[in-house]
Amino acid sequence: MEHGLFSFRSYVAENLRKQGYIQGRAQGLRMAIWSDAVIQILEVRGFPLSEDTRHRILTCGDQETLDLWFDRAPTATSLDELFAAPAEG
């Protein structure tokens, strides 16, 4: 009986690890898509993007920040405006 319980716990633990891995990969993919979209919007709008700016966007590891940049990219009048800290509120 103990062996069966151990096998079941191992099975559940392995599936939870796999699920976490898949969720992590999905989150990483979403962030990559968002960062690419921010760059594409800025390029279409004619913003000159230095390698440093591209690197900043592509390596951003915070989804909330990428969401903010994505929301601002279509209307920002400067890169300073795009990257400004969120308004307290």
mmCIF file of N, CA and C in Angstrom:
data_model
loop_
_atom_site.group_PDB
_atom_site.id
_atom_site.type_symbol
_atom_site.label_atom_id
_atom_site.label_comp_id
_atom_site.label_asym_id
_atom_site.label_seq_id
_atom_site.Cartn_x
_atom_site.Cartn_y
_atom_site.Cartn_z
ATOM 1 N N MET A 1 0.825 -1.197 0.000
ATOM 2 C CA MET A 1 0.000 0.000 0.000
ATOM 3 C C MET A 1 0.869 1.261 0.000
ATOM 4 N N GLU A 2 1.908 1.275 0.835
ATOM 5 C CA GLU A 2 2.796 2.433 0.908
ATOM 6 C C GLU A 2 3.466 2.697 -0.435
ATOM 7 N N HIS A 3 3.867 1.654 -1.128
ATOM 8 C CA HIS A 3 4.505 1.810 -2.429
ATOM 9 C C HIS A 3 3.543 2.460 -3.427
ATOM 10 N N GLY A 4 2.283 2.058 -3.404
ATOM 11 C CA GLY A 4 1.280 2.628 -4.302
ATOM 12 C C GLY A 4 1.046 4.099 -4.023
ATOM 13 N N LEU A 5 1.022 4.461 -2.740
ATOM 14 C CA LEU A 5 0.830 5.852 -2.357
ATOM 15 C C LEU A 5 2.025 6.701 -2.798
ATOM 16 N N PHE A 6 3.229 6.153 -2.619
ATOM 17 C CA PHE A 6 4.435 6.849 -3.048
ATOM 18 C C PHE A 6 4.419 7.070 -4.554
ATOM 19 N N SER A 7 4.025 6.057 -5.298
ATOM 20 C CA SER A 7 3.956 6.174 -6.760
ATOM 21 C C SER A 7 2.937 7.232 -7.164
ATOM 22 N N PHE A 8 1.804 7.245 -6.483
ATOM 23 C CA PHE A 8 0.773 8.231 -6.796
ATOM 24 C C PHE A 8 1.282 9.642 -6.497
ATOM 25 N N ARG A 9 1.932 9.822 -5.340
ATOM 26 C CA ARG A 9 2.470 11.139 -4.983
ATOM 27 C C ARG A 9 3.527 11.581 -5.997
ATOM 28 N N SER A 10 4.368 10.665 -6.420
ATOM 29 C CA SER A 10 5.389 10.981 -7.421
ATOM 30 C C SER A 10 4.743 11.387 -8.732
ATOM 31 N N TYR A 11 3.703 10.655 -9.117
ATOM 32 C CA TYR A 11 2.975 10.955 -10.346
ATOM 33 C C TYR A 11 2.364 12.360 -10.277
ATOM 34 N N VAL A 12 1.702 12.663 -9.159
ATOM 35 C CA VAL A 12 1.071 13.975 -8.987
ATOM 36 C C VAL A 12 2.137 15.072 -8.990
ATOM 37 N N ALA A 13 3.226 14.866 -8.261
ATOM 38 C CA ALA A 13 4.294 15.863 -8.205
ATOM 39 C C ALA A 13 4.887 16.114 -9.587
ATOM 40 N N GLU A 14 5.126 15.063 -10.337
ATOM 41 C CA GLU A 14 5.689 15.204 -11.686
ATOM 42 C C GLU A 14 4.731 15.974 -12.586
ATOM 43 N N ASN A 15 3.445 15.687 -12.497
ATOM 44 C CA ASN A 15 2.466 16.391 -13.327
ATOM 45 C C ASN A 15 2.363 17.862 -12.937
ATOM 46 N N LEU A 16 2.476 18.144 -11.641
ATOM 47 C CA LEU A 16 2.464 19.545 -11.214
ATOM 48 C C LEU A 16 3.699 20.279 -11.720
ATOM 49 N N ARG A 17 4.851 19.627 -11.696
ATOM 50 C CA ARG A 17 6.071 20.238 -12.245
ATOM 51 C C ARG A 17 5.910 20.512 -13.740
ATOM 52 N N LYS A 18 5.350 19.551 -14.460
ATOM 53 C CA LYS A 18 5.138 19.732 -15.901
ATOM 54 C C LYS A 18 4.174 20.879 -16.164
ATOM 55 N N GLN A 19 3.114 20.942 -15.366
ATOM 56 C CA GLN A 19 2.130 22.005 -15.535
ATOM 57 C C GLN A 19 2.781 23.363 -15.280
ATOM 58 N N GLY A 20 3.595 23.464 -14.237
ATOM 59 C CA GLY A 20 4.299 24.710 -13.949
ATOM 60 C C GLY A 20 5.251 25.087 -15.069
ATOM 61 N N TYR A 21 5.935 24.098 -15.628
ATOM 62 C CA TYR A 21 6.846 24.334 -16.746
ATOM 63 C C TYR A 21 6.068 24.874 -17.943
ATOM 64 N N ILE A 22 4.958 24.251 -18.251
ATOM 65 C CA ILE A 22 4.141 24.677 -19.397
ATOM 66 C C ILE A 22 3.616 26.087 -19.168
ATOM 67 N N GLN A 23 3.156 26.372 -17.960
ATOM 68 C CA GLN A 23 2.656 27.718 -17.671
ATOM 69 C C GLN A 23 3.775 28.745 -17.773
ATOM 70 N N GLY A 24 4.957 28.386 -17.310
ATOM 71 C CA GLY A 24 6.096 29.283 -17.415
ATOM 72 C C GLY A 24 6.473 29.552 -18.859
ATOM 73 N N ARG A 25 6.455 28.504 -19.668
ATOM 74 C CA ARG A 25 6.761 28.673 -21.094
ATOM 75 C C ARG A 25 5.711 29.551 -21.766
ATOM 76 N N ALA A 26 4.446 29.354 -21.423
ATOM 77 C CA ALA A 26 3.376 30.161 -22.006
ATOM 78 C C ALA A 26 3.533 31.629 -21.610
ATOM 79 N N GLN A 27 3.884 31.875 -20.354
ATOM 80 C CA GLN A 27 4.103 33.249 -19.894
ATOM 81 C C GLN A 27 5.283 33.871 -20.636
ATOM 82 N N GLY A 28 6.350 33.108 -20.805
ATOM 83 C CA GLY A 28 7.515 33.610 -21.539
ATOM 84 C C GLY A 28 7.174 33.928 -22.987
ATOM 85 N N LEU A 29 6.364 33.083 -23.601
ATOM 86 C CA LEU A 29 5.951 33.312 -24.984
ATOM 87 C C LEU A 29 5.096 34.566 -25.078
ATOM 88 N N ARG A 30 4.204 34.735 -24.132
ATOM 89 C CA ARG A 30 3.344 35.931 -24.125
ATOM 90 C C ARG A 30 4.202 37.191 -24.001
ATOM 91 N N MET A 31 5.191 37.148 -23.127
ATOM 92 C CA MET A 31 6.055 38.312 -22.942
ATOM 93 C C MET A 31 6.879 38.591 -24.201
ATOM 94 N N ALA A 32 7.329 37.551 -24.877
ATOM 95 C CA ALA A 32 8.083 37.734 -26.121
ATOM 96 C C ALA A 32 7.204 38.366 -27.193
ATOM 97 N N ILE A 33 5.973 37.920 -27.283
ATOM 98 C CA ILE A 33 5.038 38.476 -28.263
ATOM 99 C C ILE A 33 4.762 39.942 -27.944
ATOM 100 N N TRP A 34 4.541 40.240 -26.660
ATOM 101 C CA TRP A 34 4.251 41.622 -26.247
ATOM 102 C C TRP A 34 5.431 42.531 -26.540
ATOM 103 N N SER A 35 6.645 42.090 -26.217
ATOM 104 C CA SER A 35 7.812 42.944 -26.450
ATOM 105 C C SER A 35 8.029 43.161 -27.949
ATOM 106 N N ASP A 36 7.841 42.120 -28.756
ATOM 107 C CA ASP A 36 7.942 42.274 -30.208
ATOM 108 C C ASP A 36 6.886 43.249 -30.725
ATOM 109 N N ALA A 37 5.687 43.175 -30.175
ATOM 110 C CA ALA A 37 4.612 44.068 -30.603
ATOM 111 C C ALA A 37 4.933 45.519 -30.267
ATOM 112 N N VAL A 38 5.478 45.761 -29.074
ATOM 113 C CA VAL A 38 5.848 47.125 -28.690
ATOM 114 C C VAL A 38 6.868 47.675 -29.684
ATOM 115 N N ILE A 39 7.876 46.894 -30.001
ATOM 116 C CA ILE A 39 8.899 47.332 -30.956
ATOM 117 C C ILE A 39 8.279 47.596 -32.323
ATOM 118 N N GLN A 40 7.430 46.713 -32.773
ATOM 119 C CA GLN A 40 6.816 46.885 -34.093
ATOM 120 C C GLN A 40 5.952 48.143 -34.130
ATOM 121 N N ILE A 41 5.175 48.388 -33.104
ATOM 122 C CA ILE A 41 4.339 49.594 -33.066
ATOM 123 C C ILE A 41 5.213 50.845 -33.119
ATOM 124 N N LEU A 42 6.282 50.851 -32.326
ATOM 125 C CA LEU A 42 7.164 52.018 -32.308
ATOM 126 C C LEU A 42 7.851 52.224 -33.653
ATOM 127 N N GLU A 43 8.256 51.132 -34.294
ATOM 128 C CA GLU A 43 8.885 51.251 -35.617
ATOM 129 C C GLU A 43 7.905 51.779 -36.649
ATOM 130 N N VAL A 44 6.692 51.286 -36.649
ATOM 131 C CA VAL A 44 5.676 51.751 -37.604
ATOM 132 C C VAL A 44 5.387 53.232 -37.383
ATOM 133 N N ARG A 45 5.449 53.655 -36.139
ATOM 134 C CA ARG A 45 5.207 55.059 -35.825
ATOM 135 C C ARG A 45 6.412 55.940 -36.106
ATOM 136 N N GLY A 46 7.537 55.334 -36.495
ATOM 137 C CA GLY A 46 8.697 56.107 -36.901
ATOM 138 C C GLY A 46 9.679 56.446 -35.794
ATOM 139 N N PHE A 47 9.563 55.802 -34.649
ATOM 140 C CA PHE A 47 10.524 56.058 -33.576
ATOM 141 C C PHE A 47 11.866 55.412 -33.916
ATOM 142 N N PRO A 48 12.963 56.149 -33.762
ATOM 143 C CA PRO A 48 14.277 55.539 -33.937
ATOM 144 C C PRO A 48 14.598 54.719 -32.679
ATOM 145 N N LEU A 49 14.861 53.436 -32.861
ATOM 146 C CA LEU A 49 15.123 52.567 -31.716
ATOM 147 C C LEU A 49 16.579 52.134 -31.708
ATOM 148 N N SER A 50 17.282 52.568 -30.704
ATOM 149 C CA SER A 50 18.674 52.155 -30.554
ATOM 150 C C SER A 50 18.726 50.702 -30.094
ATOM 151 N N GLU A 51 19.903 50.121 -30.172
ATOM 152 C CA GLU A 51 20.068 48.744 -29.679
ATOM 153 C C GLU A 51 19.758 48.670 -28.187
ATOM 154 N N ASP A 52 20.131 49.726 -27.442
ATOM 155 C CA ASP A 52 19.837 49.754 -26.011
ATOM 156 C C ASP A 52 18.335 49.754 -25.748
ATOM 157 N N THR A 53 17.596 50.522 -26.533
ATOM 158 C CA THR A 53 16.139 50.575 -26.371
ATOM 159 C C THR A 53 15.516 49.226 -26.713
ATOM 160 N N ARG A 54 15.937 48.642 -27.826
ATOM 161 C CA ARG A 54 15.437 47.312 -28.203
ATOM 162 C C ARG A 54 15.736 46.293 -27.106
ATOM 163 N N HIS A 55 16.957 46.352 -26.597
ATOM 164 C CA HIS A 55 17.366 45.415 -25.548
ATOM 165 C C HIS A 55 16.508 45.609 -24.293
ATOM 166 N N ARG A 56 16.246 46.850 -23.938
ATOM 167 C CA ARG A 56 15.416 47.135 -22.758
ATOM 168 C C ARG A 56 14.032 46.527 -22.909
ATOM 169 N N ILE A 57 13.451 46.670 -24.081
ATOM 170 C CA ILE A 57 12.106 46.136 -24.314
ATOM 171 C C ILE A 57 12.136 44.612 -24.356
ATOM 172 N N LEU A 58 13.073 44.064 -25.108
ATOM 173 C CA LEU A 58 13.123 42.608 -25.288
ATOM 174 C C LEU A 58 13.494 41.845 -24.023
ATOM 175 N N THR A 59 14.205 42.480 -23.117
ATOM 176 C CA THR A 59 14.626 41.772 -21.902
ATOM 177 C C THR A 59 13.786 42.126 -20.682
ATOM 178 N N CYS A 60 12.751 42.916 -20.881
ATOM 179 C CA CYS A 60 11.878 43.247 -19.758
ATOM 180 C C CYS A 60 11.243 41.955 -19.232
ATOM 181 N N GLY A 61 11.403 41.704 -17.967
ATOM 182 C CA GLY A 61 10.879 40.480 -17.379
ATOM 183 C C GLY A 61 9.623 40.681 -16.549
ATOM 184 N N ASP A 62 9.026 41.849 -16.663
ATOM 185 C CA ASP A 62 7.844 42.163 -15.864
ATOM 186 C C ASP A 62 6.634 42.342 -16.783
ATOM 187 N N GLN A 63 5.659 41.465 -16.645
ATOM 188 C CA GLN A 63 4.502 41.501 -17.538
ATOM 189 C C GLN A 63 3.706 42.794 -17.395
ATOM 190 N N GLU A 64 3.576 43.313 -16.183
ATOM 191 C CA GLU A 64 2.829 44.560 -15.995
ATOM 192 C C GLU A 64 3.492 45.719 -16.730
ATOM 193 N N THR A 65 4.816 45.755 -16.698
ATOM 194 C CA THR A 65 5.542 46.807 -17.412
ATOM 195 C C THR A 65 5.348 46.667 -18.914
ATOM 196 N N LEU A 66 5.447 45.445 -19.421
ATOM 197 C CA LEU A 66 5.219 45.231 -20.862
ATOM 198 C C LEU A 66 3.797 45.608 -21.253
ATOM 199 N N ASP A 67 2.829 45.278 -20.412
ATOM 200 C CA ASP A 67 1.438 45.665 -20.687
ATOM 201 C C ASP A 67 1.312 47.179 -20.760
ATOM 202 N N LEU A 68 1.970 47.878 -19.832
ATOM 203 C CA LEU A 68 1.929 49.337 -19.819
ATOM 204 C C LEU A 68 2.550 49.903 -21.097
ATOM 205 N N TRP A 69 3.729 49.399 -21.461
ATOM 206 C CA TRP A 69 4.388 49.866 -22.684
ATOM 207 C C TRP A 69 3.530 49.568 -23.912
ATOM 208 N N PHE A 70 2.926 48.387 -23.945
ATOM 209 C CA PHE A 70 2.056 48.017 -25.067
ATOM 210 C C PHE A 70 0.880 48.987 -25.170
ATOM 211 N N ASP A 71 0.287 49.330 -24.029
ATOM 212 C CA ASP A 71 -0.844 50.270 -24.028
ATOM 213 C C ASP A 71 -0.415 51.672 -24.450
ATOM 214 N N ARG A 72 0.787 52.067 -24.087
ATOM 215 C CA ARG A 72 1.267 53.417 -24.397
ATOM 216 C C ARG A 72 1.842 53.545 -25.812
ATOM 217 N N ALA A 73 2.346 52.465 -26.374
ATOM 218 C CA ALA A 73 3.064 52.530 -27.659
ATOM 219 C C ALA A 73 2.278 53.212 -28.775
ATOM 220 N N PRO A 74 0.978 52.998 -28.912
ATOM 221 C CA PRO A 74 0.263 53.646 -30.024
ATOM 222 C C PRO A 74 0.104 55.161 -29.884
ATOM 223 N N THR A 75 0.212 55.682 -28.660
ATOM 224 C CA THR A 75 -0.069 57.108 -28.466
ATOM 225 C C THR A 75 1.092 57.908 -27.877
ATOM 226 N N ALA A 76 2.137 57.253 -27.422
ATOM 227 C CA ALA A 76 3.259 57.968 -26.809
ATOM 228 C C ALA A 76 3.864 58.941 -27.822
ATOM 229 N N THR A 77 4.229 60.109 -27.340
ATOM 230 C CA THR A 77 4.833 61.106 -28.220
ATOM 231 C C THR A 77 6.355 61.085 -28.146
ATOM 232 N N SER A 78 6.887 60.303 -27.202
ATOM 233 C CA SER A 78 8.337 60.149 -27.078
ATOM 234 C C SER A 78 8.629 58.839 -26.356
ATOM 235 N N LEU A 79 9.882 58.406 -26.458
ATOM 236 C CA LEU A 79 10.273 57.202 -25.723
ATOM 237 C C LEU A 79 10.273 57.470 -24.226
ATOM 238 N N ASP A 80 10.579 58.704 -23.830
ATOM 239 C CA ASP A 80 10.504 59.046 -22.403
ATOM 240 C C ASP A 80 9.084 58.844 -21.887
ATOM 241 N N GLU A 81 8.115 59.221 -22.684
ATOM 242 C CA GLU A 81 6.706 59.042 -22.290
ATOM 243 C C GLU A 81 6.365 57.553 -22.214
ATOM 244 N N LEU A 82 6.858 56.791 -23.167
ATOM 245 C CA LEU A 82 6.604 55.346 -23.160
ATOM 246 C C LEU A 82 7.153 54.706 -21.887
ATOM 247 N N PHE A 83 8.384 55.070 -21.522
ATOM 248 C CA PHE A 83 9.074 54.424 -20.408
ATOM 249 C C PHE A 83 8.822 55.091 -19.059
ATOM 250 N N ALA A 84 8.035 56.146 -19.016
ATOM 251 C CA ALA A 84 7.784 56.839 -17.757
ATOM 252 C C ALA A 84 7.165 55.890 -16.735
ATOM 253 N N ALA A 85 7.484 56.135 -15.479
ATOM 254 C CA ALA A 85 6.912 55.326 -14.398
ATOM 255 C C ALA A 85 5.396 55.468 -14.420
ATOM 256 N N PRO A 86 4.698 54.404 -14.031
ATOM 257 C CA PRO A 86 3.235 54.485 -14.009
ATOM 258 C C PRO A 86 2.759 55.553 -13.024
ATOM 259 N N ALA A 87 1.675 56.185 -13.363
ATOM 260 C CA ALA A 87 1.101 57.206 -12.489
ATOM 261 C C ALA A 87 0.560 56.541 -11.222
ATOM 262 N N GLU A 88 0.804 57.173 -10.099
ATOM 263 C CA GLU A 88 0.263 56.678 -8.826
ATOM 264 C C GLU A 88 -1.225 57.006 -8.810
ATOM 265 N N GLY A 89 -1.981 56.057 -8.292
ATOM 266 C CA GLY A 89 -3.317 56.458 -8.334
ATOM 267 C C GLY A 89 -4.372 55.798 -7.703
#
